[in-house]
mmCIF file of C-alpha atoms in Angstrom:
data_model
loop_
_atom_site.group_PDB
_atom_site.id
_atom_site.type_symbol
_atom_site.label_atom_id
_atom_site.label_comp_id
_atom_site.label_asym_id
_atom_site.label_seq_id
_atom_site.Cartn_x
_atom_site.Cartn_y
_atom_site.Cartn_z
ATOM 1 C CA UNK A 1 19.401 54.657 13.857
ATOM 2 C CA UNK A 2 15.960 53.440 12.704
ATOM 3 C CA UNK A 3 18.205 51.861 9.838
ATOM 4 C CA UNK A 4 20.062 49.380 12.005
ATOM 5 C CA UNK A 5 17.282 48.507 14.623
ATOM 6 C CA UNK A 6 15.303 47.548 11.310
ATOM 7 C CA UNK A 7 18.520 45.178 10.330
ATOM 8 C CA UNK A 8 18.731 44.463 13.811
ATOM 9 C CA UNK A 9 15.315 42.983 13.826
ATOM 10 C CA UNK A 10 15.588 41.339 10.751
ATOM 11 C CA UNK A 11 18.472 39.140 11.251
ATOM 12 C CA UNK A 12 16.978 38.632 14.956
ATOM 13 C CA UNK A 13 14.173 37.079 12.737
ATOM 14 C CA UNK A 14 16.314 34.906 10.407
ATOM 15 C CA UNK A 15 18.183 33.649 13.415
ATOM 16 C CA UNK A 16 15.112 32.530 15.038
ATOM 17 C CA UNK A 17 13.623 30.667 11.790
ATOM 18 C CA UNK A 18 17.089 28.946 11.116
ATOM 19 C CA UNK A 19 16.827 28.147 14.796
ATOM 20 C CA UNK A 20 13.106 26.404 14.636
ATOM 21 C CA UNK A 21 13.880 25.045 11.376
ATOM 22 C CA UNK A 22 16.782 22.690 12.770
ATOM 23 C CA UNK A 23 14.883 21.986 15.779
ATOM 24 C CA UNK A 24 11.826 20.836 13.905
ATOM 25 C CA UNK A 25 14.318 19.345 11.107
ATOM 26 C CA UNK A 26 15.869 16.941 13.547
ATOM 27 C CA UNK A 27 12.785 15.420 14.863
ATOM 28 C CA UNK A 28 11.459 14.782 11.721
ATOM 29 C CA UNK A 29 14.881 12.317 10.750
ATOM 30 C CA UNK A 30 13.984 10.495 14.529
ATOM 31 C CA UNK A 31 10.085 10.051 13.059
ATOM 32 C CA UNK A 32 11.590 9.052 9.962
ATOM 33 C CA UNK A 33 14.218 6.545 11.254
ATOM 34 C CA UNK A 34 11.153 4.824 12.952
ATOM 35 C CA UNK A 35 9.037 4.833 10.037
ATOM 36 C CA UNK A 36 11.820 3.020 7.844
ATOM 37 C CA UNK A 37 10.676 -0.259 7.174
ATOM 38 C CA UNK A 38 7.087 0.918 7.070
ATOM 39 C CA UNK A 39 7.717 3.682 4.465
ATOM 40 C CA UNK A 40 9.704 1.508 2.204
ATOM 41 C CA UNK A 41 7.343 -1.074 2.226
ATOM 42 C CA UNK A 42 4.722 1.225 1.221
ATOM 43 C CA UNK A 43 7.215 3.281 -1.632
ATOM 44 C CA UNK A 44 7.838 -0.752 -3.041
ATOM 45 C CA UNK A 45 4.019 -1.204 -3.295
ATOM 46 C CA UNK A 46 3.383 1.753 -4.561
ATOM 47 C CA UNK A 47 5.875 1.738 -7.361
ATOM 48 C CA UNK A 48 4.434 -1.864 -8.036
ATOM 49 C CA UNK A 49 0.947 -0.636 -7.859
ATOM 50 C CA UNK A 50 1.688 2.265 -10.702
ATOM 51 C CA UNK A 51 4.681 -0.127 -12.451
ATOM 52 C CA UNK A 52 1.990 -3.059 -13.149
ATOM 53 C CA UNK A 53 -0.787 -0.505 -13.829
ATOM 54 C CA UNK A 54 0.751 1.506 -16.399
ATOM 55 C CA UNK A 55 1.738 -1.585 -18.351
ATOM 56 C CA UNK A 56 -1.248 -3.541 -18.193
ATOM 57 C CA UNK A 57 -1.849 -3.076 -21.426
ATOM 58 C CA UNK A 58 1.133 -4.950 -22.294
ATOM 59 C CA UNK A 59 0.545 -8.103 -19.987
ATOM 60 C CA UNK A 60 -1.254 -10.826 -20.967
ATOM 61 C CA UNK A 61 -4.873 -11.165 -19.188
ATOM 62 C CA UNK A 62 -6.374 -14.482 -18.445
ATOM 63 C CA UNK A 63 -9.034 -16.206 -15.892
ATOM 64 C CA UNK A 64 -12.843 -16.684 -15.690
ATOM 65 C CA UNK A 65 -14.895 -14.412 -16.567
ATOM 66 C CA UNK A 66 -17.246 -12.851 -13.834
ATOM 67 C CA UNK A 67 -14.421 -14.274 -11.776
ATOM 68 C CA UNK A 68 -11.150 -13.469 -11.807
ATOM 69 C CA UNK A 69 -8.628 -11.853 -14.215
ATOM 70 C CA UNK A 70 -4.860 -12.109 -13.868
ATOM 71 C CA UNK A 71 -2.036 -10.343 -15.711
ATOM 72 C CA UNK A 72 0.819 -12.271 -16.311
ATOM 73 C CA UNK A 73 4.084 -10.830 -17.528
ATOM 74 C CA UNK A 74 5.112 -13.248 -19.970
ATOM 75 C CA UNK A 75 8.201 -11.730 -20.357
ATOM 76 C CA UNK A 76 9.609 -12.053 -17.060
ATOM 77 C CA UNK A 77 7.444 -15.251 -16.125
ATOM 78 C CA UNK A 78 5.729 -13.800 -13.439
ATOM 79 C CA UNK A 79 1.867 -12.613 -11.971
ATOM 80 C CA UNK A 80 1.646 -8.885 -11.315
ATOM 81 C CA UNK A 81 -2.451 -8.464 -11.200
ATOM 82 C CA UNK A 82 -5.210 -10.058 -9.942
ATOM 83 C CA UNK A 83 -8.758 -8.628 -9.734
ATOM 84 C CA UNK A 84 -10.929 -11.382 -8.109
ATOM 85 C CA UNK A 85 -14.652 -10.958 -8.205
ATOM 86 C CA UNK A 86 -16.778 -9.756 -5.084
ATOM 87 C CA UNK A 87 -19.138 -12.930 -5.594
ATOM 88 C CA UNK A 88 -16.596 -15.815 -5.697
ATOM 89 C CA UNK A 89 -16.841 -17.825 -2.784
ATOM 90 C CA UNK A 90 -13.414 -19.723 -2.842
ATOM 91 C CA UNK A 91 -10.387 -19.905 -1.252
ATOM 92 C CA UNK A 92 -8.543 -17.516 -2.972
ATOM 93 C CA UNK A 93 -11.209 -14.762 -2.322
ATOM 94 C CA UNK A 94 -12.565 -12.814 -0.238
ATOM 95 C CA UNK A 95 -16.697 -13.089 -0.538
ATOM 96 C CA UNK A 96 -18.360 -9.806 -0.388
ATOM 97 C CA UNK A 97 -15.121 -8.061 -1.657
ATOM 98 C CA UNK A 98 -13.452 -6.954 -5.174
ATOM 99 C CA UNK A 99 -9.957 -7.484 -4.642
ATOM 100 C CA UNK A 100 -6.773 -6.781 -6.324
ATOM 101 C CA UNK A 101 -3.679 -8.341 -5.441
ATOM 102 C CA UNK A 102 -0.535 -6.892 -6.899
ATOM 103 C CA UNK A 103 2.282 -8.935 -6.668
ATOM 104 C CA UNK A 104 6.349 -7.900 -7.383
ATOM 105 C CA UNK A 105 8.775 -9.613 -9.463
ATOM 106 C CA UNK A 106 9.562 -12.549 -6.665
ATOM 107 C CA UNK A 107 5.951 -13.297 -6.855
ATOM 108 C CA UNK A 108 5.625 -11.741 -3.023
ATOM 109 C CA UNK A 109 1.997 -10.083 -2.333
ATOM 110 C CA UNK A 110 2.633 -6.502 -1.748
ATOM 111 C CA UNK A 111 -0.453 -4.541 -1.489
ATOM 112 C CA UNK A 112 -4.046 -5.756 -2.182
ATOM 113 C CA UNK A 113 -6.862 -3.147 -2.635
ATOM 114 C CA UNK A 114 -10.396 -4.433 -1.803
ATOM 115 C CA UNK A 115 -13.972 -2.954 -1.688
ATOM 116 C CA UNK A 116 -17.532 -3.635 -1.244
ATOM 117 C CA UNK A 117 -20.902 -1.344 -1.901
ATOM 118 C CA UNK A 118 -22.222 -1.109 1.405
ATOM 119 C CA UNK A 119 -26.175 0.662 1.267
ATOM 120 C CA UNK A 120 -24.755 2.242 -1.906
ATOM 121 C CA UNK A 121 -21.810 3.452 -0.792
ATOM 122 C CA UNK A 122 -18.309 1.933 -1.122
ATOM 123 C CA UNK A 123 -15.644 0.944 1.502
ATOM 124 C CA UNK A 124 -12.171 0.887 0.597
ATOM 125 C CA UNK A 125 -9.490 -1.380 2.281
ATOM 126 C CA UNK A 126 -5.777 -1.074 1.423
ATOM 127 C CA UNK A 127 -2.991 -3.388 3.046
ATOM 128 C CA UNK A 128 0.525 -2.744 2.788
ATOM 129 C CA UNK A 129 2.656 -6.125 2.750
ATOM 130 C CA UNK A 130 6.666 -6.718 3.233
ATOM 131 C CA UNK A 131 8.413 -9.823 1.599
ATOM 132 C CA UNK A 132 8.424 -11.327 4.837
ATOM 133 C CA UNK A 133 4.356 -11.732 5.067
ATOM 134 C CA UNK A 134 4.121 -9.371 7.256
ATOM 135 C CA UNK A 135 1.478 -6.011 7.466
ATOM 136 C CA UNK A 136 2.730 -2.792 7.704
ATOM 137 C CA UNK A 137 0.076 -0.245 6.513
ATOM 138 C CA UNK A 138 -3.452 -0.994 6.520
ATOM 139 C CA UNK A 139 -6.094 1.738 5.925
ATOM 140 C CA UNK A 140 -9.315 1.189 6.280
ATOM 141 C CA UNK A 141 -12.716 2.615 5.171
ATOM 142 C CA UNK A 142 -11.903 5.774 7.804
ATOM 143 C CA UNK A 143 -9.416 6.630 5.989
ATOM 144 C CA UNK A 144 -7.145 6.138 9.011
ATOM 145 C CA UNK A 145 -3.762 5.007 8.309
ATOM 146 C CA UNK A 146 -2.271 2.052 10.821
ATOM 147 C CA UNK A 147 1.169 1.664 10.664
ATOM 148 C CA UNK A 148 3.143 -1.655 12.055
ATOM 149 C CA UNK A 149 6.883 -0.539 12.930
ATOM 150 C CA UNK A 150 7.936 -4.212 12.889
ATOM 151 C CA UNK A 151 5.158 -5.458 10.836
ATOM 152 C CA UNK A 152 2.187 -7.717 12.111
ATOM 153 C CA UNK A 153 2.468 -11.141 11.834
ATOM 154 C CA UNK A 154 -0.722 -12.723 10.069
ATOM 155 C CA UNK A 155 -1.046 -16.622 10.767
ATOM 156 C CA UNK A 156 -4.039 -17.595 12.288
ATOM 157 C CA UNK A 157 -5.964 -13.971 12.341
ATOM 158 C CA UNK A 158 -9.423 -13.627 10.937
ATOM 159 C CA UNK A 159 -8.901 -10.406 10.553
ATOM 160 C CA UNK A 160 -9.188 -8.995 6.757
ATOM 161 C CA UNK A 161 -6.180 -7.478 6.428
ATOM 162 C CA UNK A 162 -4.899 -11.609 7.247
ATOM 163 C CA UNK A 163 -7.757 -13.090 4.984
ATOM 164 C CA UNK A 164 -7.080 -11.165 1.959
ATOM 165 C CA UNK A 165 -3.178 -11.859 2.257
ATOM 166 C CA UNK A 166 -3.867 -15.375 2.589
ATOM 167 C CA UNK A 167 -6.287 -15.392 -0.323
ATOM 168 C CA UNK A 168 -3.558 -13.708 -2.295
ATOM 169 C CA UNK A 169 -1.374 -16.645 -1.718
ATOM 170 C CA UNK A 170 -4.013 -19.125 -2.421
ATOM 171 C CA UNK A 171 -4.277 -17.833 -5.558
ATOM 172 C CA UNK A 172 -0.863 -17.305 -6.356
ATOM 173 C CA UNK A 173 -0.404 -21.116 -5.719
ATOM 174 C CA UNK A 174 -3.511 -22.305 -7.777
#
C-alpha cells in the first residue's frame, strides 16, 4: 500500500512538471515571436562582430594613424572594421568616443561598439542596426538592454545611438 501511494505521488509529480513545462513553454514562443526581428538582427551582428574579428588578421588594415584604421576584405571588395579614434573631430566620428563600426558583406552598418574613460572609468555603448537603418538593440553604460520591436527610425535624432550610425555611414562613403 505504501508502494503505490509512493508511485501514486510520483507520477502526480511528473504530471504536474509536464503540465508547467508546456504552460511556461508556450509563452516563451509568444515572447519569442515578438522578439523576431530584434533577435535576428542582433544573431546577424553578432556573427559579423566574431566573423570579421576572427579574421582580422587576414584583412588588409589601412587609415591614419592616431585616427582611424579600417579592414578591408580585399577578397570580397568590401569594409568589415573600422576603429575610429576618440579624439577625431570629423564627420565620420564621434568626438569623445572610440568607435568601431562593423559592417556586413552589403556594406550595411550593423553594430558599432563605442566607449569613453569617464573619471577613470569606462562607459560602454553597443547599438544593434537592421539593413533598413533602423535600431533595434541599444545598451548602454547600465548595462540595460532596449529593444525596438519595429526598429527606431534615426533621421534627424541627436541621440548617440543616431550619431554614431550616421558617422558610420559618413565614413563608409568617404
Amino acid at each position: 500500500e505504501k508502494r503505490n501511494r509512493m508511485k501514486r505521488i510520483v507520477l502526480m509529480l511528473c504530471a504536474a512538471v509536464v503540465a508547467i513545462s508546456t504552460v511556461l513553454g508556450s509563452g516563451v514562443t509568444e515572447v519569442q515571436a515578438k522578439q523576431s526581428k530584434v533577435d535576428k538582427v542582433v544573431k546577424h551582428a553578432r556573427a559579423v562582430y566574431y566573423g570579421t574579428n576572427e579574421k582580422l588578421k587576414n584583412y588588409e588594415e589601412s587609415g591614419e594613424k592616431g585616427v582611424y584604421t579600417d579592414y578591408y576584405d580585399r577578397k570580397n571588395d568590401v569594409l568589415r572594421k573600422t576603429v575610429m579614434s576618440a579624439k577625431e573631430d570629423a564627420p565620420d566620428s564621434v568626438k569623445g568616443y572610440t568607435c568601431e563600426y562593423y559592417y556586413d558583406s552589403k556594406q550595411n552598418t550593423c553594430f558599432i561598439f563605442a566607449y569613453k574613460k569617464v573619471k577613470g572609468k569606462v562607459k560602454e555603448y553597443r547599438a544593434y542596426y537592421g539593413a533598413d537603418g533602423k535600431l533595434y538593440r541599444y545598451i548602454g553604460p547600465s548595462g540595460k538592454i532596449k529593444d525596438y520591436k519595429k526598429g527606431k527610425d534615426l533621421t534627424d535624432s541627436s541621440k548617440l545611438a543616431s550619431r554614431l550610425y550616421n558617422a558610420s555611414r559618413m565614413h563608409l562613403a568617404w
